[in-house]
PDB file of N, CA and C in Angstrom:
ATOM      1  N   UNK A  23     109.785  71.322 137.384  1.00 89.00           N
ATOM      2  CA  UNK A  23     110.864  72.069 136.778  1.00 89.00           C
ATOM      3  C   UNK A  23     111.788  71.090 136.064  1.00 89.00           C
ATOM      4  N   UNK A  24     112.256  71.231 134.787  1.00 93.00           N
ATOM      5  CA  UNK A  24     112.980  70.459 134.017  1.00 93.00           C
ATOM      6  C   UNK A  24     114.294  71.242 133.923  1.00 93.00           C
ATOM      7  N   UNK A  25     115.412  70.680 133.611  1.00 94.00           N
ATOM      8  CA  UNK A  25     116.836  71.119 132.713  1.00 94.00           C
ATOM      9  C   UNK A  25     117.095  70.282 131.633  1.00 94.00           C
ATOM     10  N   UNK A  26     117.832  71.174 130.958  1.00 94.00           N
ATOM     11  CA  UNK A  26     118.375  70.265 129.796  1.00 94.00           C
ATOM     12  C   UNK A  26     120.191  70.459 129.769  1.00 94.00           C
ATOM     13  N   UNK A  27     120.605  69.402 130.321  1.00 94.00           N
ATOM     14  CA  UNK A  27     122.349  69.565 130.721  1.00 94.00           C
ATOM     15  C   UNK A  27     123.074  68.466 129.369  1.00 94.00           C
ATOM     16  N   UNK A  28     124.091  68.930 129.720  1.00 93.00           N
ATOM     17  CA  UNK A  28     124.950  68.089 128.764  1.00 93.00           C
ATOM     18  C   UNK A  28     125.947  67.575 129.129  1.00 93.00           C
ATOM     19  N   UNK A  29     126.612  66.350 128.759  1.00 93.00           N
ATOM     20  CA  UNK A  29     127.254  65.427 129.483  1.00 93.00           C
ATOM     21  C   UNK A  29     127.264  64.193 128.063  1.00 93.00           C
ATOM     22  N   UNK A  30     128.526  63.972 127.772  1.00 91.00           N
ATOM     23  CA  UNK A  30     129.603  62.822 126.642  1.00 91.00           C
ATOM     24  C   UNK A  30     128.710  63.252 125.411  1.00 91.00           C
ATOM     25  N   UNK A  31     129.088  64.846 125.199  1.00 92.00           N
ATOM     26  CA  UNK A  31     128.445  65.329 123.956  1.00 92.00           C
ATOM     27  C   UNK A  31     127.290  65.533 123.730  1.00 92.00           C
ATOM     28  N   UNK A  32     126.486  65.143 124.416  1.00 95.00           N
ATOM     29  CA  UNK A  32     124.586  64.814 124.109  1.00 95.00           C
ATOM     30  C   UNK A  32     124.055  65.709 125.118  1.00 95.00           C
ATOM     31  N   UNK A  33     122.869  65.433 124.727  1.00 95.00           N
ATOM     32  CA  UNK A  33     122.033  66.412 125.559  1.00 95.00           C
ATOM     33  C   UNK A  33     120.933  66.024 126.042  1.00 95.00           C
ATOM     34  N   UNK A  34     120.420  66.194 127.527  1.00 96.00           N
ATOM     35  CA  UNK A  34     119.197  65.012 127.981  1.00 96.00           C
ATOM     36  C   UNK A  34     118.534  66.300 128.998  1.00 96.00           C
ATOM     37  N   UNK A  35     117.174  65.699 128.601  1.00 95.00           N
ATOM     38  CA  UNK A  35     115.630  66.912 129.418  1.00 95.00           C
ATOM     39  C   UNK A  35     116.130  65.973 130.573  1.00 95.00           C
ATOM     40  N   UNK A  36     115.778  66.562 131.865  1.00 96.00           N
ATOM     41  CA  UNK A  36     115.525  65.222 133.035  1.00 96.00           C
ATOM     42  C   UNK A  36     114.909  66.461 133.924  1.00 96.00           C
ATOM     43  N   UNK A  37     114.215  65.801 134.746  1.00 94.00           N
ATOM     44  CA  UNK A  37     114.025  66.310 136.398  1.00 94.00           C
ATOM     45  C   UNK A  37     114.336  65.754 137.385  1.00 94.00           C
ATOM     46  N   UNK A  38     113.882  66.176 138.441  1.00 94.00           N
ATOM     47  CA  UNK A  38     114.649  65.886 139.689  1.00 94.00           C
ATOM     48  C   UNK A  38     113.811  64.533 139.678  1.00 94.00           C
ATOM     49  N   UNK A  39     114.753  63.809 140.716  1.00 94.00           N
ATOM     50  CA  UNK A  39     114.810  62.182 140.770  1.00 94.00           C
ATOM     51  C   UNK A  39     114.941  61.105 139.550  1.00 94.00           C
ATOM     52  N   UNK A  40     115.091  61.875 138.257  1.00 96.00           N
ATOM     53  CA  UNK A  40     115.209  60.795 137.482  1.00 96.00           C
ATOM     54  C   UNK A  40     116.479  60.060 137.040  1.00 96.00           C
ATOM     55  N   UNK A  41     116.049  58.747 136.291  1.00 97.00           N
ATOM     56  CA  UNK A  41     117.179  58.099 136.269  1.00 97.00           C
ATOM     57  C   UNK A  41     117.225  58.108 134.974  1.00 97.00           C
ATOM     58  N   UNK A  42     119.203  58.251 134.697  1.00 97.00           N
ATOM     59  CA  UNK A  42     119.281  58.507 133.498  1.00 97.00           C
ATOM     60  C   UNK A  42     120.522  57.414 132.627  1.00 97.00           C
ATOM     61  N   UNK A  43     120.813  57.214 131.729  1.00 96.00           N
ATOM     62  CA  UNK A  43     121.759  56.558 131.445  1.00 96.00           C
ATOM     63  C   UNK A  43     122.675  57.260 130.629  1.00 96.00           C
ATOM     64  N   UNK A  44     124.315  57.706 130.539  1.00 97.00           N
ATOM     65  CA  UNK A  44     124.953  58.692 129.697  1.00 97.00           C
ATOM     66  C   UNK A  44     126.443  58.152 129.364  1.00 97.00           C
ATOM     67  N   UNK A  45     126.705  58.423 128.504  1.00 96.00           N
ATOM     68  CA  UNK A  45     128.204  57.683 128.510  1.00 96.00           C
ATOM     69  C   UNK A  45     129.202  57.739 129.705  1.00 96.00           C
ATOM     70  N   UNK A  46     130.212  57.111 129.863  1.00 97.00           N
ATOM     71  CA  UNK A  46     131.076  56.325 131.319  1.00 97.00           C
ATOM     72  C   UNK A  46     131.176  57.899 131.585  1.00 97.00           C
ATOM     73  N   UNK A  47     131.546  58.279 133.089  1.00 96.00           N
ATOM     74  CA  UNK A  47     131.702  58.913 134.281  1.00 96.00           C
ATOM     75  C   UNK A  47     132.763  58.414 134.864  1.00 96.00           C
ATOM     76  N   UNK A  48     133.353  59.313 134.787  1.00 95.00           N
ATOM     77  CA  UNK A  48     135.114  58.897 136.270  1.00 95.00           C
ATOM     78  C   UNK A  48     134.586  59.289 137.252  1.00 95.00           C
ATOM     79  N   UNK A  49     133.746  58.481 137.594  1.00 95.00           N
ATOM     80  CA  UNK A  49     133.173  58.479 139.115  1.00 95.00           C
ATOM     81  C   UNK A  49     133.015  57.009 140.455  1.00 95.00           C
ATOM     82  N   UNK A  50     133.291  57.725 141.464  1.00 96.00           N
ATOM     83  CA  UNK A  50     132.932  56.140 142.013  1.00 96.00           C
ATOM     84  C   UNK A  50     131.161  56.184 141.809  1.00 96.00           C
ATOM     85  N   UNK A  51     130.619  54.748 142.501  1.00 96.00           N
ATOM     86  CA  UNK A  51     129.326  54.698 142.735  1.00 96.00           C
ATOM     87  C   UNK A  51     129.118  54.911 143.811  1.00 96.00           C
ATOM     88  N   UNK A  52     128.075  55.696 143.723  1.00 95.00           N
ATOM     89  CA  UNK A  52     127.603  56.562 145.098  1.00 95.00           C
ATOM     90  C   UNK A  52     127.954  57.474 145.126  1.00 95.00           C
ATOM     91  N   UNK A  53     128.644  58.193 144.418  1.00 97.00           N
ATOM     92  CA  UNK A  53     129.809  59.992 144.315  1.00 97.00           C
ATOM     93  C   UNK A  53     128.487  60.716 143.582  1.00 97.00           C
ATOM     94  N   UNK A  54     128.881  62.049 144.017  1.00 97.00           N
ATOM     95  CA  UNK A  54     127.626  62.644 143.408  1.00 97.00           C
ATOM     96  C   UNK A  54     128.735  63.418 142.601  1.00 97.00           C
ATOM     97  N   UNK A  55     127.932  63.901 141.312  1.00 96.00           N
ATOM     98  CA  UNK A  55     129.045  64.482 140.400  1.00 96.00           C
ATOM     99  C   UNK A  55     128.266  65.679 139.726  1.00 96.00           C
ATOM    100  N   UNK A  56     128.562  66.772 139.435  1.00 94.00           N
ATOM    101  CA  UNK A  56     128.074  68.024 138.691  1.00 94.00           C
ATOM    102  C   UNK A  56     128.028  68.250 137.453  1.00 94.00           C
ATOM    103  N   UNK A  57     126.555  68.332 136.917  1.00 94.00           N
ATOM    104  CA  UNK A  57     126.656  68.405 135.037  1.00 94.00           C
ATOM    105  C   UNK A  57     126.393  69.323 134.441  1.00 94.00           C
ATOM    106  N   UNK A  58     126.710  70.096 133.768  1.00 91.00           N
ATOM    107  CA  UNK A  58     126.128  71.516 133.357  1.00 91.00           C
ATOM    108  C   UNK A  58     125.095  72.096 132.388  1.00 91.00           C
ATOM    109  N   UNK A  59     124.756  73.086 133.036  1.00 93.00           N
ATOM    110  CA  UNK A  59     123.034  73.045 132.585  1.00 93.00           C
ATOM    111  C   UNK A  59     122.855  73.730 131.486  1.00 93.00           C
ATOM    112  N   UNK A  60     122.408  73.778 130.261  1.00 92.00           N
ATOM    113  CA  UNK A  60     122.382  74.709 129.313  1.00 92.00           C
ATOM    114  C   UNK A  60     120.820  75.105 129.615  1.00 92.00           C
ATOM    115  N   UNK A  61     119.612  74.673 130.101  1.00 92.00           N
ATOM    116  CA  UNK A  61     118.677  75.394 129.972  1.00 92.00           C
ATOM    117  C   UNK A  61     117.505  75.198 130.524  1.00 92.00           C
ATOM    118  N   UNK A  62     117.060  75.841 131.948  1.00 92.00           N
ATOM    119  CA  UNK A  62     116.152  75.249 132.375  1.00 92.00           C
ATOM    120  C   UNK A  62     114.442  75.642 132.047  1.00 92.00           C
ATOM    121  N   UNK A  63     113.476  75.449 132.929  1.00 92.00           N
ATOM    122  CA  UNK A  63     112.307  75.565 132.206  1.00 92.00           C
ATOM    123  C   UNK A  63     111.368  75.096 133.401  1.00 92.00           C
ATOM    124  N   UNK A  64     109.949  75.477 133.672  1.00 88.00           N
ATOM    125  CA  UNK A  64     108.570  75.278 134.296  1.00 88.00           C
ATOM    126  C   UNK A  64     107.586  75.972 133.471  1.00 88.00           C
ATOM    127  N   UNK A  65     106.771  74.846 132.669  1.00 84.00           N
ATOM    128  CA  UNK A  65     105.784  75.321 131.905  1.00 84.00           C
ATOM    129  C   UNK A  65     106.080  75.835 130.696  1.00 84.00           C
ATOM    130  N   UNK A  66     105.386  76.912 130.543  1.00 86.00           N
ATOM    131  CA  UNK A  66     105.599  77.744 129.307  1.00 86.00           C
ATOM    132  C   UNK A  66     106.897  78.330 128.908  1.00 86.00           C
ATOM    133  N   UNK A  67     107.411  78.676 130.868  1.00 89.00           N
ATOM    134  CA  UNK A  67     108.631  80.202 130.815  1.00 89.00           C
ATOM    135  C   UNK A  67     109.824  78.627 130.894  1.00 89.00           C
ATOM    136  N   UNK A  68     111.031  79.473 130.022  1.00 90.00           N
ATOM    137  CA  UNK A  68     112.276  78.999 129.954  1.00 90.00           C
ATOM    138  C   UNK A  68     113.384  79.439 129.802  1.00 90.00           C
ATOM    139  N   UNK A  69     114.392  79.550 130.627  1.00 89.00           N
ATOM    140  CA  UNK A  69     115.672  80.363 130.801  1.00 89.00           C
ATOM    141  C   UNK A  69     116.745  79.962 130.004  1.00 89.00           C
ATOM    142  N   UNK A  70     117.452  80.630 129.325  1.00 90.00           N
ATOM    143  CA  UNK A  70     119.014  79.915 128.598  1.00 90.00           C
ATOM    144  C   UNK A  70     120.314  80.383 129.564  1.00 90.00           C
ATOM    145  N   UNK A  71     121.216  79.891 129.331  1.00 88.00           N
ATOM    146  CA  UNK A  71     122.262  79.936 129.854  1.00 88.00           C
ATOM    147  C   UNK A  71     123.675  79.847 129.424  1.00 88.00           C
ATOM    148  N   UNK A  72     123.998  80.404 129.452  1.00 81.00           N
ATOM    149  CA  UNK A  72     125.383  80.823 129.039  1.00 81.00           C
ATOM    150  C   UNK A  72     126.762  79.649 129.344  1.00 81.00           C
ATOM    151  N   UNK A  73     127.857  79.747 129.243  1.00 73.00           N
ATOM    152  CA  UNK A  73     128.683  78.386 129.676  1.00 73.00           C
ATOM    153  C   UNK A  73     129.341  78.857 131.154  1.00 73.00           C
ATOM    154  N   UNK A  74     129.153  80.405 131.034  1.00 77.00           N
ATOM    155  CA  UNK A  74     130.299  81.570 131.766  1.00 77.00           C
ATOM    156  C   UNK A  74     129.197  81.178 133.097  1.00 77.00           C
ATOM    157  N   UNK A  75     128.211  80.841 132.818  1.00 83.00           N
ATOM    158  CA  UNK A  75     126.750  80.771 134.292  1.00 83.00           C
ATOM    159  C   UNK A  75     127.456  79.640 135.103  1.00 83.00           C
ATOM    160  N   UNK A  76     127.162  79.889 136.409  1.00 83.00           N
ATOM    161  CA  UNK A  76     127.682  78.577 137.196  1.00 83.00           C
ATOM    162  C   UNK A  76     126.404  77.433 137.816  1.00 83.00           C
ATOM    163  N   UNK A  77     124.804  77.717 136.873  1.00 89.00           N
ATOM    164  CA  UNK A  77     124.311  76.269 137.177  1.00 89.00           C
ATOM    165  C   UNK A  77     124.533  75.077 136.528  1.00 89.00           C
ATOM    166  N   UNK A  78     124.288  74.049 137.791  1.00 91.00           N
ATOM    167  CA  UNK A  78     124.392  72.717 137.628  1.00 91.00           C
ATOM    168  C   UNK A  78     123.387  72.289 138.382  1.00 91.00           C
ATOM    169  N   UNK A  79     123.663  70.831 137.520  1.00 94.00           N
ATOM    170  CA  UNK A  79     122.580  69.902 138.351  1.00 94.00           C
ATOM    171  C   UNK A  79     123.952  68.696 139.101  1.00 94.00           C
ATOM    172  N   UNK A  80     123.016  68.716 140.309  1.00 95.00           N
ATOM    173  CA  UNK A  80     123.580  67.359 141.243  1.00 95.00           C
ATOM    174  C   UNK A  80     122.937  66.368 140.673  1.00 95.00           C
ATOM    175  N   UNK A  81     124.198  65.207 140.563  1.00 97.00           N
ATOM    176  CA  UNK A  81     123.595  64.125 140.271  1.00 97.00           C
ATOM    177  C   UNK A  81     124.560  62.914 140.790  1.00 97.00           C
ATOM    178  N   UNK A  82     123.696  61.760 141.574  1.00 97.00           N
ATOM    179  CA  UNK A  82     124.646  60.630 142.305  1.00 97.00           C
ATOM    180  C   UNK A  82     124.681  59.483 141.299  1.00 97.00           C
ATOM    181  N   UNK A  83     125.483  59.166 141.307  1.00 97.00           N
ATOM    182  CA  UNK A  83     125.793  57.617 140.031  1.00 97.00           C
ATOM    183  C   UNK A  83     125.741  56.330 141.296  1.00 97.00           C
ATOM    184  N   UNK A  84     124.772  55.844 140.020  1.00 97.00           N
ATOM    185  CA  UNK A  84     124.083  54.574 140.676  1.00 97.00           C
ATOM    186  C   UNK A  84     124.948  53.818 140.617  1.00 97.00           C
ATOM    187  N   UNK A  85     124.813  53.178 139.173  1.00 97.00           N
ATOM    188  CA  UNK A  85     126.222  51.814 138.860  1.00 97.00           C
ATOM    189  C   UNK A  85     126.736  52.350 137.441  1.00 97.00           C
ATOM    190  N   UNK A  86     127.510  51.493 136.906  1.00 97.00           N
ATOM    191  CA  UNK A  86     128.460  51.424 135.570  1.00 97.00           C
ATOM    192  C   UNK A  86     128.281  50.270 135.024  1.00 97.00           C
ATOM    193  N   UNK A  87     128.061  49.797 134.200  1.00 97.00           N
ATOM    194  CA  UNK A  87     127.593  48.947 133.251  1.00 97.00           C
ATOM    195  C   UNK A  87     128.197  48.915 131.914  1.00 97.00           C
ATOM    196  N   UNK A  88     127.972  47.597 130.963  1.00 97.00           N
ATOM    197  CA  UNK A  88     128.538  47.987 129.463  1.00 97.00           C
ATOM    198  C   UNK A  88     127.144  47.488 128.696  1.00 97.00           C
ATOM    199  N   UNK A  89     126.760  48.180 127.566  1.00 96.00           N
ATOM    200  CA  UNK A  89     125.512  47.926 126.765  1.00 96.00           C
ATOM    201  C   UNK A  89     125.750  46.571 126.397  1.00 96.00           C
ATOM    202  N   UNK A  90     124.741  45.963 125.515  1.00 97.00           N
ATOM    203  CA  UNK A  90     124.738  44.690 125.087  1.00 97.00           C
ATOM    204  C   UNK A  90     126.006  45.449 123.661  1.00 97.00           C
ATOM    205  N   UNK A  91     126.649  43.805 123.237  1.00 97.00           N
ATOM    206  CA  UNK A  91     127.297  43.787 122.425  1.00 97.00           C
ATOM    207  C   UNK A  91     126.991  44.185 120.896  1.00 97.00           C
ATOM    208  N   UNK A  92     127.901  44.770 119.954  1.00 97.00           N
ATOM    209  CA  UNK A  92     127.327  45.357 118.572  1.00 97.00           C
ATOM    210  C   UNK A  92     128.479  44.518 117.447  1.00 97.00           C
ATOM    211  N   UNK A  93     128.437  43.623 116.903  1.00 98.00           N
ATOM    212  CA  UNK A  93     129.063  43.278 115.985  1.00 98.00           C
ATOM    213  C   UNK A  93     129.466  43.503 114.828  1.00 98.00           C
ATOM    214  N   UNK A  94     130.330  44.088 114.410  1.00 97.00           N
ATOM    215  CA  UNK A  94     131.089  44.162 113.000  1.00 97.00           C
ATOM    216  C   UNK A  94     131.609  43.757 112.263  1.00 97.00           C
ATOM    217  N   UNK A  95     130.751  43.487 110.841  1.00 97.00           N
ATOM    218  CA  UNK A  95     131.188  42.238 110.212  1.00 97.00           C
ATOM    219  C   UNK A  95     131.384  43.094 108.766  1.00 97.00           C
ATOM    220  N   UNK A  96     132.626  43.083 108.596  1.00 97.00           N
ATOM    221  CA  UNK A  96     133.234  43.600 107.251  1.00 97.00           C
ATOM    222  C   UNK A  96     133.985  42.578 106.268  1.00 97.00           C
ATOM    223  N   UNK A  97     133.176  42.543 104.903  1.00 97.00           N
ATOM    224  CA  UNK A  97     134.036  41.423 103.704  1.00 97.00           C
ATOM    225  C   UNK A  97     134.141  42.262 102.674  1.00 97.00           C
ATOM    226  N   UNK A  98     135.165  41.677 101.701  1.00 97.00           N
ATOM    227  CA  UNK A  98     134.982  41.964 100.218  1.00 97.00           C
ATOM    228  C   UNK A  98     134.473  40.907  99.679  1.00 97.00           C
ATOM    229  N   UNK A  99     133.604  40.770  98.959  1.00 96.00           N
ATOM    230  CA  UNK A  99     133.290  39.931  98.039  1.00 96.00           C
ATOM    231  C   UNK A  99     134.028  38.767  96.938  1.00 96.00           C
ATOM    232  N   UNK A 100     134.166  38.161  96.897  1.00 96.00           N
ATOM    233  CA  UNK A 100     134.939  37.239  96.246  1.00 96.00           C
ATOM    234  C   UNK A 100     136.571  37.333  96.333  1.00 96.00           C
ATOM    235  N   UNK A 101     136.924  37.938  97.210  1.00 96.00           N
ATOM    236  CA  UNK A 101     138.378  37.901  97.477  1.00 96.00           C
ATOM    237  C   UNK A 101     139.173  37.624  98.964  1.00 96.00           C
ATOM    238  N   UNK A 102     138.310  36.836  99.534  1.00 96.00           N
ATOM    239  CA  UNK A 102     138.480  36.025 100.678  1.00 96.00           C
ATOM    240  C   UNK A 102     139.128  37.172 101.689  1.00 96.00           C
ATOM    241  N   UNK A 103     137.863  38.175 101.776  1.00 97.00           N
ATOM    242  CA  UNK A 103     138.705  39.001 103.157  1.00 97.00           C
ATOM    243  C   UNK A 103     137.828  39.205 104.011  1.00 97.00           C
ATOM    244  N   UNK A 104     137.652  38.588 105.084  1.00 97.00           N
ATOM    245  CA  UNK A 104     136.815  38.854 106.532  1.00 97.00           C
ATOM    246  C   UNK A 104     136.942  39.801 107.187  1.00 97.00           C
ATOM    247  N   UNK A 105     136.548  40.351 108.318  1.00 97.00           N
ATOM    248  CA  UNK A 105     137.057  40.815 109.442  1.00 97.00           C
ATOM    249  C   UNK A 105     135.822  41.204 110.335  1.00 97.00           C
ATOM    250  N   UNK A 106     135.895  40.875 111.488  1.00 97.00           N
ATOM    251  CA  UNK A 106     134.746  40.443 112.695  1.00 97.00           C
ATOM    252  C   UNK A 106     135.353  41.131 114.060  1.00 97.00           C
ATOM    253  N   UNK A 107     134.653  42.156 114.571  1.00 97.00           N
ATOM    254  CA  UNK A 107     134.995  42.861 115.205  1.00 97.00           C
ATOM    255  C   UNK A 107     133.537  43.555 116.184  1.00 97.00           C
ATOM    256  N   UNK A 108     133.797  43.307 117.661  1.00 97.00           N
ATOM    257  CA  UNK A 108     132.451  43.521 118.169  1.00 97.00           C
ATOM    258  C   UNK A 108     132.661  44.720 119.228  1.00 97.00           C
ATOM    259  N   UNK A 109     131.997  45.183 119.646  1.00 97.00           N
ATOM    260  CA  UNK A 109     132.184  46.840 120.506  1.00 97.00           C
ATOM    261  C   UNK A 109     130.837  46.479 121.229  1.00 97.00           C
ATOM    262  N   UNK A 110     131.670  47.039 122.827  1.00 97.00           N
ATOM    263  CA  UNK A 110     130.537  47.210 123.535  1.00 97.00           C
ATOM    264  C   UNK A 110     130.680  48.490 124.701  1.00 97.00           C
ATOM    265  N   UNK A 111     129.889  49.155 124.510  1.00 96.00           N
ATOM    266  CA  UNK A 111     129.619  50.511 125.033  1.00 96.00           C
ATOM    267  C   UNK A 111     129.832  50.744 126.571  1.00 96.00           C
ATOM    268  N   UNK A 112     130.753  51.641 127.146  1.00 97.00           N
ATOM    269  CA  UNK A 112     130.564  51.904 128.991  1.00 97.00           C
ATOM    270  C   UNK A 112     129.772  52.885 128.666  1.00 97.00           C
ATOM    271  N   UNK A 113     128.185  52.653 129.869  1.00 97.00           N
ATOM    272  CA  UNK A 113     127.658  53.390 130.612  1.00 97.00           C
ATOM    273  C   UNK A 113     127.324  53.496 131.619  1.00 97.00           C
ATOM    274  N   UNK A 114     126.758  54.868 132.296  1.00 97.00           N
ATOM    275  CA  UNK A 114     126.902  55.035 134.150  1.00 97.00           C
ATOM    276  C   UNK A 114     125.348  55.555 134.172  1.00 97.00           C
ATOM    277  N   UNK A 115     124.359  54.769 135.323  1.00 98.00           N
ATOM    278  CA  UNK A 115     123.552  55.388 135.444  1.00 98.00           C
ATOM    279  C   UNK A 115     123.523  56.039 136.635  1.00 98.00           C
ATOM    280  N   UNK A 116     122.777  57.480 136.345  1.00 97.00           N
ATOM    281  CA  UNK A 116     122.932  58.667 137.411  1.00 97.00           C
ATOM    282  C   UNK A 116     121.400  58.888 137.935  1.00 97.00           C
ATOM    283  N   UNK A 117     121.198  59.370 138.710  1.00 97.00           N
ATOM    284  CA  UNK A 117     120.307  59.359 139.169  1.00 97.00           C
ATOM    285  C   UNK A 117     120.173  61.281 139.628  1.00 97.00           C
ATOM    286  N   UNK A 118     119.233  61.835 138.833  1.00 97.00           N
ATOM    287  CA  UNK A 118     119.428  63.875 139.088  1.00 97.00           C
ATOM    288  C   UNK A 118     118.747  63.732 140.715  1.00 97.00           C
ATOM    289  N   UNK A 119     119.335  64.729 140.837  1.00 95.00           N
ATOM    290  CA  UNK A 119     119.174  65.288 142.277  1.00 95.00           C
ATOM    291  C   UNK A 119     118.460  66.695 142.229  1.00 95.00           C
ATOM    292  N   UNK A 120     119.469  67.437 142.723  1.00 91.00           N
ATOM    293  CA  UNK A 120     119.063  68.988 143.307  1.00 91.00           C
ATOM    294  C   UNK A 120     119.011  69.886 141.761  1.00 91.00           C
ATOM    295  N   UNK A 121     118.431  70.912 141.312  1.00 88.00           N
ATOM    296  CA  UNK A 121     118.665  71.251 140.049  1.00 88.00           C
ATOM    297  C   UNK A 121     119.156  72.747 140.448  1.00 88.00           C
ATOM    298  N   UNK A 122     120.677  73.327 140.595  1.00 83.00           N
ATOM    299  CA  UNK A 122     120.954  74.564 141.233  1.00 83.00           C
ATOM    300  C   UNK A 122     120.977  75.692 140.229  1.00 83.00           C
TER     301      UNK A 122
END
């Protein structure tokens, strides 16, 4: 049995026990936290769901982490203007549980 929940805008298939990676979570590690399901599915047959529906999936957060670094490198051309600027991403990996 699969869901497809949503969580920091996006949207991810998972089943039970998998591990997932999604943008940061105000969660401790080890807290299990509730994500909401837009649509589950076994096989062929597949159910939709409304926002007003109260399933969720359980899911426990492993750790929190930041992605590797992304650098931004902005010039103008012949008029001596730099600017160097690098971003690096929080994410939490969760681990699905129960699919209710």
């Amino acid at each position: 049995m699969f869901a497809i929940i949503e969580t920091g805008g996006k949207q991810y298939r998972v089943e039970k026990d998998d591990v997932i990676e999604v943008e940061h979570l105000e969660a401790e590690q080890g807290a299990t936290v509730a994500l909401k399901v837009l649509m589950t599915g076994e096989g062929e047959s597949v159910s939709v769901y409304s926002p007003k529906d109260d399933k969720t999936v359980e899911a426990t957060v492993v750790c929190h982490f930041k992605a590797k670094k992304v650098v931004v490198f902005k010039y103008k051309a012949k008029k001596n203007v730099r600017k160097k600027q690098g971003h690096r991403q929080c994410y939490t990996r969760i681990k699905i549980g129960e699919i209710k």
